[in-house]
Coordinates of C-alpha atoms in Angstrom, one line a residue:
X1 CA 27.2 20.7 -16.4
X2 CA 30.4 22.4 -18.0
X3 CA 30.7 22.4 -21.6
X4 CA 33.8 20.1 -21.4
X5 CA 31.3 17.0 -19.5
X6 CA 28.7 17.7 -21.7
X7 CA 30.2 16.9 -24.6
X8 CA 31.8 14.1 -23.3
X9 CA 28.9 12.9 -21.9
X10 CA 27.2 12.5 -25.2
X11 CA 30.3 11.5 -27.0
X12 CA 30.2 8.3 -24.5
X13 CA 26.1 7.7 -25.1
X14 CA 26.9 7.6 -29.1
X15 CA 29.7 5.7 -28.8
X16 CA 27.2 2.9 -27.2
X17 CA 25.8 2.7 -30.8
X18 CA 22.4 3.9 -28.6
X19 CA 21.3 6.9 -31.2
X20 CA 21.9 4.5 -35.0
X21 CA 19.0 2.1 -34.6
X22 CA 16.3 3.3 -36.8
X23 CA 13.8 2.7 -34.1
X24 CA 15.2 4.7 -32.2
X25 CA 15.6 7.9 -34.5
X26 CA 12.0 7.7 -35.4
X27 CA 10.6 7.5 -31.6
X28 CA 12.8 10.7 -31.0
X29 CA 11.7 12.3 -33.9
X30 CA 7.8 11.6 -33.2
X31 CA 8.8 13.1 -29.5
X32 CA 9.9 16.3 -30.9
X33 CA 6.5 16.4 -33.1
X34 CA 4.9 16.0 -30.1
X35 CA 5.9 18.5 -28.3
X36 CA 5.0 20.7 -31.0
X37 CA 2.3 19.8 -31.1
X38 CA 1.0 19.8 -27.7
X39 CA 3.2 23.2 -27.4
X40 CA 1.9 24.8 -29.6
X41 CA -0.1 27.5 -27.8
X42 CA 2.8 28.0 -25.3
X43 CA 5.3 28.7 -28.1
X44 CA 3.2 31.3 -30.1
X45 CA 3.3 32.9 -27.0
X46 CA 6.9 33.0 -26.5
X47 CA 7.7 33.7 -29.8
X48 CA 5.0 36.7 -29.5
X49 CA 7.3 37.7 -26.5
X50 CA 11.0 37.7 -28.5
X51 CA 10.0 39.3 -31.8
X52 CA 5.4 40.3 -31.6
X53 CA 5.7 37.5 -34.0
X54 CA 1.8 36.9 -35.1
X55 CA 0.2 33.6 -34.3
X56 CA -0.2 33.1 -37.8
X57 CA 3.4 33.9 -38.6
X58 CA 4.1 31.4 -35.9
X59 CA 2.4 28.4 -36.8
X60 CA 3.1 28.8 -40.5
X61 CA 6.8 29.9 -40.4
X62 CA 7.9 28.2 -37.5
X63 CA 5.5 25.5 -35.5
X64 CA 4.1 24.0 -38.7
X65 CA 7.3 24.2 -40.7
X66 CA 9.3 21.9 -38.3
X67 CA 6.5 19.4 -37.7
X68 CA 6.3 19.5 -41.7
X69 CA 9.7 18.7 -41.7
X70 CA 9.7 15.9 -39.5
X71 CA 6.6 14.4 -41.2
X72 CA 8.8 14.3 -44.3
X73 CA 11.7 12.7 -42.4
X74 CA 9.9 10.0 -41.1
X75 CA 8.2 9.1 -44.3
X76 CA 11.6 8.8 -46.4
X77 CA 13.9 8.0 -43.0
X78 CA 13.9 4.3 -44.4
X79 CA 15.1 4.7 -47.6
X80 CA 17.5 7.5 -46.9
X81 CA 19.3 5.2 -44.2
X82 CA 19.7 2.3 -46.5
X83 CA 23.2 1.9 -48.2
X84 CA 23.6 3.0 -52.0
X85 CA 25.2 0.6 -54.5
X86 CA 26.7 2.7 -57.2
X87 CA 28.4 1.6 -60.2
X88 CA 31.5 -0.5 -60.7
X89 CA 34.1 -0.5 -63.0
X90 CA 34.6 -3.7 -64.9
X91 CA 37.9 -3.8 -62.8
X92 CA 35.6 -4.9 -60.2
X93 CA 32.6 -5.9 -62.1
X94 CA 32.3 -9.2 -59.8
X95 CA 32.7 -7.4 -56.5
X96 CA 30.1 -5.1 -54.1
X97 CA 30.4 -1.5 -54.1
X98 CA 28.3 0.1 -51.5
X99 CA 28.2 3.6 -49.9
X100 CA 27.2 3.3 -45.8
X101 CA 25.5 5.9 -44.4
X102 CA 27.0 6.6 -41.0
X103 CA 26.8 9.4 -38.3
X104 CA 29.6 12.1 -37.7
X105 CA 28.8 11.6 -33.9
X106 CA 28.4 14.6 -31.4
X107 CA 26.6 17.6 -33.5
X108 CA 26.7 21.1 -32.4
X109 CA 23.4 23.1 -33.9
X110 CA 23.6 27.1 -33.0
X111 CA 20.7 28.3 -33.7
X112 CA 19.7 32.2 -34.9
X113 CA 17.1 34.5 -33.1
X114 CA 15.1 35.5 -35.8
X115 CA 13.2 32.2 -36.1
X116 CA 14.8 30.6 -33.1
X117 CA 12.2 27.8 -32.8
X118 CA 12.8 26.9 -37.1
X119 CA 16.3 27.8 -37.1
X120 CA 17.1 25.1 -34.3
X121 CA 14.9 22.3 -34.7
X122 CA 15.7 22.4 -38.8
X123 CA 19.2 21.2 -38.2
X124 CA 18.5 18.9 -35.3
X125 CA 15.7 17.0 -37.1
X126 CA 18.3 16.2 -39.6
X127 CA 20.4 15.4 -36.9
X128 CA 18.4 13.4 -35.1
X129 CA 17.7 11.5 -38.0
X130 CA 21.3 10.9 -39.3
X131 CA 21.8 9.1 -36.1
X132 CA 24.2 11.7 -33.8
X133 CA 24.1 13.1 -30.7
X134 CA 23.5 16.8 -30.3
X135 CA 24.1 19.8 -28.6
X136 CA 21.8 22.6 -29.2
X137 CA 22.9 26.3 -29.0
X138 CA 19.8 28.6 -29.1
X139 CA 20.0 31.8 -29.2
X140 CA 20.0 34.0 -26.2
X141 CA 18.6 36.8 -28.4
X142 CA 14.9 35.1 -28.0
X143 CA 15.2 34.8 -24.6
X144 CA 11.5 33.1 -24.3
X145 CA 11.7 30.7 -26.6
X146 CA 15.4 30.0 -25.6
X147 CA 14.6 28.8 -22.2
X148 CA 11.2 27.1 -23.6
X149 CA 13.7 24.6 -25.2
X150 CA 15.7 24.2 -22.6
X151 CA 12.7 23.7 -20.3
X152 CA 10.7 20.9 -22.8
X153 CA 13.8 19.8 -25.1
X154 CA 14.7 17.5 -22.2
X155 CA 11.1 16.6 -21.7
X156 CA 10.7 15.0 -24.9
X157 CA 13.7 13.3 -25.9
X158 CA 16.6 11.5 -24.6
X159 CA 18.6 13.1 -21.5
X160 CA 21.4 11.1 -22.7
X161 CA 21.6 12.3 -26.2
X162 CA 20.1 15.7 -26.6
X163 CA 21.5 18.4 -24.4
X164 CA 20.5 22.2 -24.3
X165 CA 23.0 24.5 -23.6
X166 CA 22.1 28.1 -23.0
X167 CA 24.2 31.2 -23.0
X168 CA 25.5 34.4 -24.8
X169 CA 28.9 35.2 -26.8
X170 CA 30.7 34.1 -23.6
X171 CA 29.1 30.8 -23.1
X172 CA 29.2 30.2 -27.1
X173 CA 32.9 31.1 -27.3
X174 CA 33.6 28.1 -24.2
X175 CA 31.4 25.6 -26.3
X176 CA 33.2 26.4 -29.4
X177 CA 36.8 25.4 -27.7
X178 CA 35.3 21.8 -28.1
X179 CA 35.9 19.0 -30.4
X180 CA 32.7 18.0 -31.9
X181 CA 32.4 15.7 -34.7
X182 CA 30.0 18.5 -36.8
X183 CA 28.8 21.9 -36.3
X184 CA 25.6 23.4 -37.9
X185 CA 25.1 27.4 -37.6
X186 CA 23.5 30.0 -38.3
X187 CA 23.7 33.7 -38.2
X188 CA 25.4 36.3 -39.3
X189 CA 28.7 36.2 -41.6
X190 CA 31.0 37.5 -39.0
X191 CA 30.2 34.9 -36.5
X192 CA 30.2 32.6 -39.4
X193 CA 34.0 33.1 -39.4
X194 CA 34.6 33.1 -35.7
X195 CA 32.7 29.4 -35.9
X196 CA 34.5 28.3 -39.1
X197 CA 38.1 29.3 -37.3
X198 CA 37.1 27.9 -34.3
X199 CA 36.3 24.6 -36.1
X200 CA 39.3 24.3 -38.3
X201 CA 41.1 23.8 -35.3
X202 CA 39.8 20.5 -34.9
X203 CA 39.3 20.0 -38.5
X204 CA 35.4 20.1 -37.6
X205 CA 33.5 20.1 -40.7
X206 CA 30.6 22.7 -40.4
X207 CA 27.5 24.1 -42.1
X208 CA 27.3 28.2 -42.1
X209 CA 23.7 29.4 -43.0
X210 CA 24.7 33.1 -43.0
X211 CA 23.2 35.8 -44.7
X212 CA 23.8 38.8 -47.6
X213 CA 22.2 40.9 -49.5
X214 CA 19.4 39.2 -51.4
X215 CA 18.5 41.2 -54.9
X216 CA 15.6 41.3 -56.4
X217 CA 15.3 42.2 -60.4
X218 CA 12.0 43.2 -61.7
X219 CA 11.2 44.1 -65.5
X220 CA 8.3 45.7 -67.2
X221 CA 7.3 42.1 -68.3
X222 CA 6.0 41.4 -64.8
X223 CA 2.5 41.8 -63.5
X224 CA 3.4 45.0 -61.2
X225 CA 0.6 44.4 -58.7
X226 CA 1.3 40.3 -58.3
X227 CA 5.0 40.6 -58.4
X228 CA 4.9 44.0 -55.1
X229 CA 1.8 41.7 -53.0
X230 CA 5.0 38.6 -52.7
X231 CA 8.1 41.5 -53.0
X232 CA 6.3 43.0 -49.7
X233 CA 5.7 39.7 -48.0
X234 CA 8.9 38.8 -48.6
X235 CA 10.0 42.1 -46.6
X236 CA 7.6 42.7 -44.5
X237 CA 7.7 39.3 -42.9
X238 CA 8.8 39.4 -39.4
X239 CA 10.0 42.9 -40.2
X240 CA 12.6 41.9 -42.4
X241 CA 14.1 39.9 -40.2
X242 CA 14.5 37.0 -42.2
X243 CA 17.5 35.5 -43.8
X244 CA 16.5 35.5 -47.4
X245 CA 14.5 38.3 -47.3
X246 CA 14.7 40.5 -50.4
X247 CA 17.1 43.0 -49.6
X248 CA 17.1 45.5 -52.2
X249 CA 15.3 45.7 -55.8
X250 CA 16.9 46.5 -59.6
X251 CA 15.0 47.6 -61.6
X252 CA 14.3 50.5 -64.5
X253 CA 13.2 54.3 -63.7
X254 CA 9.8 53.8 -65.5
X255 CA 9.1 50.5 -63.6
X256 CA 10.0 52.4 -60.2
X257 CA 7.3 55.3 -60.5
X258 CA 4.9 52.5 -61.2
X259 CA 5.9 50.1 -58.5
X260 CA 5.8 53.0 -55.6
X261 CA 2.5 53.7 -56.6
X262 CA 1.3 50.2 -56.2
X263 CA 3.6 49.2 -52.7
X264 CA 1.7 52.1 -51.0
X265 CA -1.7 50.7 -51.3
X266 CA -0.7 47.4 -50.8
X267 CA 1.3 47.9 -47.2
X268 CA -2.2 49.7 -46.8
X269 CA -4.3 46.2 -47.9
X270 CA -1.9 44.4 -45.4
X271 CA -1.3 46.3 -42.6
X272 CA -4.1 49.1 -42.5
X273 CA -3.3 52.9 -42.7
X274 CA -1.1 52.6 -39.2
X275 CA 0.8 49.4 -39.2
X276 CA 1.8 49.9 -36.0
X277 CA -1.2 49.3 -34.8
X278 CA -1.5 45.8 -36.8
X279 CA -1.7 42.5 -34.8
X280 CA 0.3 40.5 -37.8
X281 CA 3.2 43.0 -38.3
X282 CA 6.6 42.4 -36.0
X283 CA 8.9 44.5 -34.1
X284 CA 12.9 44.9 -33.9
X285 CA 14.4 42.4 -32.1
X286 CA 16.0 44.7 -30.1
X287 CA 17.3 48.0 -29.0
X288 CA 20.8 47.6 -30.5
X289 CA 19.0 46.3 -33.9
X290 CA 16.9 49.2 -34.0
X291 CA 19.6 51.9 -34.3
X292 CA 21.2 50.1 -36.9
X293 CA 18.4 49.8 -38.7
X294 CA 16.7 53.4 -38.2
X295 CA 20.6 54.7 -39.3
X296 CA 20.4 52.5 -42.6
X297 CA 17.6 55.6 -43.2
X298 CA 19.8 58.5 -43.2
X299 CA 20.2 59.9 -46.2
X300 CA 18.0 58.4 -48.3
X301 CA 14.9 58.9 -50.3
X302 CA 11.5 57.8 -48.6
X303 CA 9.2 57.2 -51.1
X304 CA 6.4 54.8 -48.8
X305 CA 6.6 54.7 -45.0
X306 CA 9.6 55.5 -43.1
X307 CA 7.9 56.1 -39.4
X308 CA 9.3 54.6 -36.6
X309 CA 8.8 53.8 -33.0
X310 CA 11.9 53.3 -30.4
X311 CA 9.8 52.6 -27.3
X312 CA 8.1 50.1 -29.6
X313 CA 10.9 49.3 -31.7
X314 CA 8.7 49.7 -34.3
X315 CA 9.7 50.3 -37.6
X316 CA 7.3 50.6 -40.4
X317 CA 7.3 49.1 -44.0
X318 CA 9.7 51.5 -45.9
X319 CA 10.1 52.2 -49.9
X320 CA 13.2 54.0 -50.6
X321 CA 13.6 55.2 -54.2
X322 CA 16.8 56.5 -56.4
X323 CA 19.4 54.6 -54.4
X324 CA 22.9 54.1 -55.3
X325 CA 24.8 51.2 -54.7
X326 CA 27.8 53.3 -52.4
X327 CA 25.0 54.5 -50.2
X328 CA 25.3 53.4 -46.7
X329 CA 22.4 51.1 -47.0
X330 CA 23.9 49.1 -49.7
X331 CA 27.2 48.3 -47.2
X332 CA 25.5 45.7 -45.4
X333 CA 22.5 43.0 -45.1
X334 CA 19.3 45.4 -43.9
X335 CA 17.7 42.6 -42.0
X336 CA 15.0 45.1 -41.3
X337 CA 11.6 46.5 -43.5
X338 CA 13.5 49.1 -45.9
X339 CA 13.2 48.2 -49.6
X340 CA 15.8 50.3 -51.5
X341 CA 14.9 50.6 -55.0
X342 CA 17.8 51.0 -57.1
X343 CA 17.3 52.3 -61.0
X344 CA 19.0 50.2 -63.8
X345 CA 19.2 50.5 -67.4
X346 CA 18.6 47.0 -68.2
X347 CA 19.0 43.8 -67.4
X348 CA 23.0 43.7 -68.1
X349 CA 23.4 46.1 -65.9
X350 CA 21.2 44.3 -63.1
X351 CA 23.8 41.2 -63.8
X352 CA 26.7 43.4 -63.3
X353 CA 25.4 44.7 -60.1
X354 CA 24.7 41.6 -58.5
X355 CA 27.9 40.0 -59.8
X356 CA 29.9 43.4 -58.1
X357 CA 28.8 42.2 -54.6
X358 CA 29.1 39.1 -52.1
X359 CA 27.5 36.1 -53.5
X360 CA 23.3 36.6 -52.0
X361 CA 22.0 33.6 -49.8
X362 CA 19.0 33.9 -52.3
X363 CA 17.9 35.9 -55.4
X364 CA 14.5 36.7 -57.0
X365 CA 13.4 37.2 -60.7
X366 CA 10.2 39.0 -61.3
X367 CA 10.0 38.7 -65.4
X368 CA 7.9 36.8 -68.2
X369 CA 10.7 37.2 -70.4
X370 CA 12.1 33.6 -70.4
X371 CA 15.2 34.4 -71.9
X372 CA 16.0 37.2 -69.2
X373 CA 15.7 34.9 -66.7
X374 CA 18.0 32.0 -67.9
X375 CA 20.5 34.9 -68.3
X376 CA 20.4 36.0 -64.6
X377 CA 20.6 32.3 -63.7
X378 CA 23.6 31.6 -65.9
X379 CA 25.4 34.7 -65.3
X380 CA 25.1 35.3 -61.6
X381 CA 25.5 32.8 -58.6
X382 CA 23.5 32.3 -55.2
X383 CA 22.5 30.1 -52.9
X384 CA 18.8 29.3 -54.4
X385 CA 16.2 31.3 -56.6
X386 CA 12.7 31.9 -56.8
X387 CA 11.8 33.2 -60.0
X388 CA 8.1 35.5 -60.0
X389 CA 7.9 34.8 -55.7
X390 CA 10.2 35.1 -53.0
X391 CA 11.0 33.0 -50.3
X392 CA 9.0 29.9 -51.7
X393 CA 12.2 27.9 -52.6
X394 CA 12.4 27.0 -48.8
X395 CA 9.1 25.2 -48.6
X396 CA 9.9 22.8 -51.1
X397 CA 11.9 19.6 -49.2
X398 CA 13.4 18.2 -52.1
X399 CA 15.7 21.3 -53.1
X400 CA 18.8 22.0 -50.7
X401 CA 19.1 25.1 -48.8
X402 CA 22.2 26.8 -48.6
X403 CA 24.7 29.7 -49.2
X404 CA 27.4 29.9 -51.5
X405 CA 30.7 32.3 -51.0
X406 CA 30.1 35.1 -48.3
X407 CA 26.5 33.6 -48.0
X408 CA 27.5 30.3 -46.2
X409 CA 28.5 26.8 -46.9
X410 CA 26.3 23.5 -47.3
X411 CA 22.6 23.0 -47.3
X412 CA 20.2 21.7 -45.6
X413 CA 16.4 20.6 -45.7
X414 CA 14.7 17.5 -46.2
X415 CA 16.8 14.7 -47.4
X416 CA 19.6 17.3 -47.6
X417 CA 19.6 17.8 -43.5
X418 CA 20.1 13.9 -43.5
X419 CA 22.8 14.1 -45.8
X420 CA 24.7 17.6 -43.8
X421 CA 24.8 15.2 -40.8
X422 CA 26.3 12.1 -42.8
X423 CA 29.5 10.5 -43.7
X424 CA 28.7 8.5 -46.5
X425 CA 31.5 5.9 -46.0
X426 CA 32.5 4.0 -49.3
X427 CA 33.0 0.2 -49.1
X428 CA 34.7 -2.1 -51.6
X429 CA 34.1 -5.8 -50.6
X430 CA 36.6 -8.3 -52.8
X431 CA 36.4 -12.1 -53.2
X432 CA 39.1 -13.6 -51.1
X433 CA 38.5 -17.3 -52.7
X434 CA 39.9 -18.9 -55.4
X435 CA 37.5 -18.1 -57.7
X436 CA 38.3 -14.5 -57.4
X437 CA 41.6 -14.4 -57.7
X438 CA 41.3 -16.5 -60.7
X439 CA 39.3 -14.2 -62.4
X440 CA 41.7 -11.6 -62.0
X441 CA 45.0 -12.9 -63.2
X442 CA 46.4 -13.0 -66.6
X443 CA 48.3 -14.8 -69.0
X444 CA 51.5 -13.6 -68.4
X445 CA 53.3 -16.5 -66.2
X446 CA 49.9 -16.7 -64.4
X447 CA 50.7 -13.8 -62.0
X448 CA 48.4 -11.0 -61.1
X449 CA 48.5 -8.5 -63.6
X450 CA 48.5 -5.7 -60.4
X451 CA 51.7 -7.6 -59.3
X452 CA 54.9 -7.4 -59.5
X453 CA 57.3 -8.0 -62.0
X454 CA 55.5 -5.2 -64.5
X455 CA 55.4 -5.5 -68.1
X456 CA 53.8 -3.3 -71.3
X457 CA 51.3 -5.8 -71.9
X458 CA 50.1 -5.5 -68.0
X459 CA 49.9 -2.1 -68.4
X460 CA 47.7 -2.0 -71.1
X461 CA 45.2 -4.3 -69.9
X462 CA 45.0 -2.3 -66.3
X463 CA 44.5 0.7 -68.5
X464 CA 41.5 -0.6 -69.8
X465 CA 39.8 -1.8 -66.8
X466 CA 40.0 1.2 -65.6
X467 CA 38.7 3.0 -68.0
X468 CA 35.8 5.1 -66.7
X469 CA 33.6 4.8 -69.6
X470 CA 33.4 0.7 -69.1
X471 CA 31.5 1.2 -65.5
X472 CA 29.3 -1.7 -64.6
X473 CA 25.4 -0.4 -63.2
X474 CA 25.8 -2.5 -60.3
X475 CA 22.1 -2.8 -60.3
X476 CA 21.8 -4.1 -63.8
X477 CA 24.6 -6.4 -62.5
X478 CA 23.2 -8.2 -60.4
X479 CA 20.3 -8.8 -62.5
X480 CA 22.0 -10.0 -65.3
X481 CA 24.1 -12.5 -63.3
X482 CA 20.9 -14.0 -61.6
X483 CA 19.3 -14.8 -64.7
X484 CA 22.4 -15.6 -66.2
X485 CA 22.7 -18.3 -63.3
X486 CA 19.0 -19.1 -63.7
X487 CA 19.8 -19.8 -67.3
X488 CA 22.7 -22.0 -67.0
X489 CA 20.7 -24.1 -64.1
X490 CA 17.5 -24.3 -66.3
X491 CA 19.7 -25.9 -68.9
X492 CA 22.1 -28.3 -66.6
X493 CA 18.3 -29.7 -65.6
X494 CA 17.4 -30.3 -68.7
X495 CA 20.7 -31.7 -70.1
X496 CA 20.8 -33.9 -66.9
X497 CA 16.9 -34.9 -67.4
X498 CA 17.5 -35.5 -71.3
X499 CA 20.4 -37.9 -70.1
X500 CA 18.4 -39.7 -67.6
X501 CA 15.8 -39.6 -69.7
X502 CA 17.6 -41.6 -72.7

């Protein structure tokens, strides 16, 4: 099927209403935990294939991180469907304000390939839950796992509403030409724009989840051995090849010597004296990926590692020491196991470093100095920050995932990938009887005072109804009118059983 029928084939099944029931969401969304679940083995596997990802990487990082995310979805789904009621003005004190939660309609999700099980089924579990229709894009980078969800995808949930479509740049480029109703993707920042043009034509509105250089600054405050064990994870995690990986460290001369020292024998704690040999360490995704990355090298200062492998694509878990920021590896986003070190004075200098360069996709703070810290967070922007750890801001659902700048656009995660796939449609419903219209006219000649023929005094008391500091809690509201009408009923029966009475 053509890109063109495809997405009008969906467009027609959501515009049945078939995907808003809340029933429905839920029993698609316990499909896709299923298959998960009962595919777990099989996608380790294929994961294994694309990237010698580690089963444990796999089932923590990828399997286990979707199915946590559904969990969450389905135990919140309820409440995050129902409409909010937000406060009135007194204006329209007597009248119900409500915000609807309704779906955009037919979703586009392009996935990434350097977790392209996570990096899909993120987006489409919010989706999916948000009540749309869906496309998914995977990547053709991950070739395995690629045609794993185009093979089970369709096995699991509805024909009619989810449909795989698989391909490269080509393929991507024809899907793009589309109107959809929302497009989720992520990748790299020059795609990013490619997408984002490629959207504005239909005034699409779109998520980017792109990338940067993520810093990390480290002071002499920090406990040196804690703060390189979760640097190096950070890094060394599917070779680098995560989005929000750290990138490159800041910090002093001193601290350097001693951090080297330290990184050496703990890539020798994880990985064992050849890494390469090491059943939970990763390789390059590809050939292409390789040279870029083994290039970043040249030039620099290798202080810990530095082999590499291009049969293997292997690269090992590199330290480089004394780097500037115009060296060639400071250009661009590493996305590969080199940690450049680069010497500051202080932490002034660390803020005017960051602040010098493309907003970071994420940032980490390894310091006990508490005043430091609120600093860097004050004085520098990204997407999200993990102070003393990297990386652990994603696995908490209640804090949005996103970029800011060069780094992307919109968040996701939890309640937050309900939210990316919403419209939240405001609704003002008026009183239309006589009672309502009462209420709202004034003195003057017993017109409206909205209407026609104006006047100062009008004027004035508009001005004050309007007044944003005399908003109405709609919730306290209608509380206070129900006993207010309890009240006055409680005391008509008693006046009228006090008259019957006498």
């Amino acid at each position: 099927m053509g890109p063109h029928k495809l997405v009008m084939h969906l467009r027609t099944t959501f515009e049945s209403g078939k995907t808003k029931p809340i029933e429905y969401r839920i029993e698609q969304l316990k499909s896709l935990k299923k298959m998960l679940q009962e595919k777990s083995e099989t996608i380790s596997q294929c994961l294994y294939d694309d990237l010698h990802k580690s089963k444990h990487d796999s089932i923590l990082m990828e399997i286990d991180f979707c199915i946590n995310d559904i969990r969450y979805t389905l135990s919140h789904i309820r409440e995050w469907v129902k409409p909010d009621y937000p406060a009135t003005s007194v204006a329209n004190m007597l009248d119900t304000v409500q915000v609807l939660k309704e779906p955009f309609g037919v979703a586009l999700v392009i996935g990434a390939w350097n977790y392209p099980l996570q990096l899909v089924l993120g987006p489409l579990i919010g989706a999916i839950s948000a009540g749309n229709c869906v496309v998914i894009k995977p990547s053709e980078l991950a070739p395995r796992t690629a045609d794993f969800l185009a093979k089970n995808l369709p096995e699991y949930l509805d024909r009619d509403a989810y449909q795989v479509y698989e391909g490269g740049a080509a393929e991507t480029t024809e899907l793009l030409k589309e109107r959809f109703d929302y497009i989720f993707y992520t990748g790299s920042t020059e795609v990013g724009k490619i997408v984002h043009a490629a959207a504005a034509k239909h005034l699409t509105p779109t998520t980017l989840e792109l990338g940067g250089k993520s810093p990390v600054y480290l002071d002499n405050t920090a406990d040196l051995e804690t703060a390189a064990r979760r640097i190096l994870w950070g890094k060394c995690a599917n070779a680098g090849q995560t989005c929000v990986a750290p990138d490159y460290l800041l910090c002093t001369k001193e601290v350097q010597q001693d951090l080297v020292r330290v990184c050496r024998r703990v890539i020798e704690e994880y990985y064992g004296k050849k890494p390469q040999e090491s059943g939970d360490y990763g390789r390059i995704v590809n050939d292409r990926h390789f040279r870029r990355v083994t290039a970043l090298l040249e030039g620099c200062k290798v202080a810990v590692g530095g082999e590499t492998d291009a049969g293997d694509r292997y690269i090992a878990p590199t330290v480089l020491t004394d780097v500037k920021g115009d060296d060639v590896i400071m250009r661009e986003e590493i996305f590969g196991p080199l940690l450049p070190i680069v010497p500051i004075r202080d932490v002034a200098e660390a803020i005017r470093f960051i602040n010098e360069r493309e907003k970071p996709l994420a940032m980490y703070i390894f310091s006990n100095n508490t005043r430091d810290v609120d600093r860097i967070l004050r004085e520098t922007s990204a997407g999200g920050v993990t102070v003393n750890d990297t990386i652990m801001h994603l696995t908490v659902n209640t804090l949005p995932f996103g970029g800011v700048g060069g780094s992307g656009m919109g968040s996701y995660h939890g309640r937050h990938s309900f939210l990316a796939f919403t419209h939240e449609k405001g609704v003002l419903r008026k009183n239309l009887g006589f009672v309502g219209e009462m209420l709202s006219r004034a003195r003057w000649r017993l017109r409206h005072f909205r209407y026609p023929p104006y006047t100062k005094g009008k004027l004035s008391y508009l001005s004050v109804l309007l007044r944003p500091e005399l908003v109405v809690p709609t919730a306290w509201l209608r509380h206070a009118l129900s006993f207010g009408l309890g009240m006055a009923a409680c005391y008509t029966f008693l006046c009228l059983y006090n008259m019957r009475r006498d």
